[in-house]
mmCIF file of C-alpha atoms in Angstrom:
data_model
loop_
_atom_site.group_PDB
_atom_site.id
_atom_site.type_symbol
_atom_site.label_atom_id
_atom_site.label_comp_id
_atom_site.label_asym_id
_atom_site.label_seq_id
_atom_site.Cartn_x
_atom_site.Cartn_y
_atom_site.Cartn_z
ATOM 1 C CA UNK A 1 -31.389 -3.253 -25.744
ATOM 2 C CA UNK A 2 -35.211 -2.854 -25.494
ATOM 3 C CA UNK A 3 -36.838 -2.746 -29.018
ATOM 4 C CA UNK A 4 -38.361 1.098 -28.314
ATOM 5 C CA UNK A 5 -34.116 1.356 -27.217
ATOM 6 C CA UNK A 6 -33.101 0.038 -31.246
ATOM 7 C CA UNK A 7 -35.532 1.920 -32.904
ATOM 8 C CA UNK A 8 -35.139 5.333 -30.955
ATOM 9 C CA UNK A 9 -31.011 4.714 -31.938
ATOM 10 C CA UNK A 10 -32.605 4.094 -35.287
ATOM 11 C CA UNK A 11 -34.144 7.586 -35.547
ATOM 12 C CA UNK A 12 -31.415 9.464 -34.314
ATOM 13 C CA UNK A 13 -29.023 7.996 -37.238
ATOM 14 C CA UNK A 14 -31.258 8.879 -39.878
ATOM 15 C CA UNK A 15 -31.698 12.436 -37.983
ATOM 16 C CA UNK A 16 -27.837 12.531 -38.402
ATOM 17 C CA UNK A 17 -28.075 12.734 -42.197
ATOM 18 C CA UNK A 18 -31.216 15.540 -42.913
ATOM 19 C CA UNK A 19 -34.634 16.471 -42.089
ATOM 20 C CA UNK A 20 -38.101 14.102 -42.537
ATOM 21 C CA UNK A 21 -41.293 14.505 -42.120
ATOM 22 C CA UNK A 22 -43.400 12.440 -39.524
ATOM 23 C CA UNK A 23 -44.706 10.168 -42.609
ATOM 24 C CA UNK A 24 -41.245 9.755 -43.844
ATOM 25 C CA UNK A 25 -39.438 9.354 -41.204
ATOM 26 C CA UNK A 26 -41.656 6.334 -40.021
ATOM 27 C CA UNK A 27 -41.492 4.766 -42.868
ATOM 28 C CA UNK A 28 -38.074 5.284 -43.635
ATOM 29 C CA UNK A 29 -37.096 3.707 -40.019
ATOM 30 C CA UNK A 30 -39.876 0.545 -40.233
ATOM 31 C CA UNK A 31 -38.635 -0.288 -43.518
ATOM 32 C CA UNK A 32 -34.745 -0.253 -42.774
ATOM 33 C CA UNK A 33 -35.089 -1.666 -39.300
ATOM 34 C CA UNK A 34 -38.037 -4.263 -40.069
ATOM 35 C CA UNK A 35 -40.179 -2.583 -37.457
ATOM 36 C CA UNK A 36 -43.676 -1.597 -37.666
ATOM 37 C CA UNK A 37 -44.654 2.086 -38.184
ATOM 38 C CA UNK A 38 -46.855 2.324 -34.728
ATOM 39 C CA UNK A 39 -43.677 1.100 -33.166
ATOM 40 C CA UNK A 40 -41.298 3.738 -34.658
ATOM 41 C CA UNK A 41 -44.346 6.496 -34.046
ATOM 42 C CA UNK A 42 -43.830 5.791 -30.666
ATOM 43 C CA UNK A 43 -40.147 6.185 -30.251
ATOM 44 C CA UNK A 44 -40.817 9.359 -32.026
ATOM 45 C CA UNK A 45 -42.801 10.854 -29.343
ATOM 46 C CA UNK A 46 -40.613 9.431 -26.731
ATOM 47 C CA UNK A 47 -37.237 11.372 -28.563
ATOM 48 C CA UNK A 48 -39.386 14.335 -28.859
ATOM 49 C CA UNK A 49 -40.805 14.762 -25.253
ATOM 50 C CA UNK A 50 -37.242 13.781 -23.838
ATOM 51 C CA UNK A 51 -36.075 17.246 -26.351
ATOM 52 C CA UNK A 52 -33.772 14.984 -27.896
ATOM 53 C CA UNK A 53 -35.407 15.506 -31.550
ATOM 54 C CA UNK A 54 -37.667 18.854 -32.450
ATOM 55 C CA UNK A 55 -40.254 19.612 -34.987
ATOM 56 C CA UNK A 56 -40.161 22.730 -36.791
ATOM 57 C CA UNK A 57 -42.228 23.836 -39.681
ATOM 58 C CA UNK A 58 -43.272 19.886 -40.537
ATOM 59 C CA UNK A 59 -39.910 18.380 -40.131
ATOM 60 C CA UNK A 60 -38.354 16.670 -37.423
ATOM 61 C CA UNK A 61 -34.541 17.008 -37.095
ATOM 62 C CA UNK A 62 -31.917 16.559 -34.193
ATOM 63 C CA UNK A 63 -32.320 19.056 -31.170
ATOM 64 C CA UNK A 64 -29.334 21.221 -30.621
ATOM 65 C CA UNK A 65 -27.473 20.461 -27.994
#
């Protein structure tokens, strides 16, 4: 698994659980999965232009499926 692969199943599991905002959610995933915050930033966008996460009113959060 490719690191953008670990840290993309990274921000899905802590999607799982509630709501962040961009700020948070980067650091929350780069701190837990010893990853820097341009990295996680990154996988972000890629979740989010594949529909897989959304952003609504300053939070990101799992897209419905």
């Amino acid at each position: 698994m490719s690191d953008l692969e670990r840290e993309k199943a990274a921000i899905v599991d802590e999607l799982e659980g509630e709501r962040y905002t961009h700020t948070a959610l980067r650091e929350r995933v780069a701190d837990r999965h010893d990853c820097s915050e341009a990295a996680v930033s990154r996988a972000i966008s890629a979740l989010h232009d594949a529909g897989t996460i959304t952003h609504e009113q300053g939070f990101f959060e799992l897209a419905d499926d």
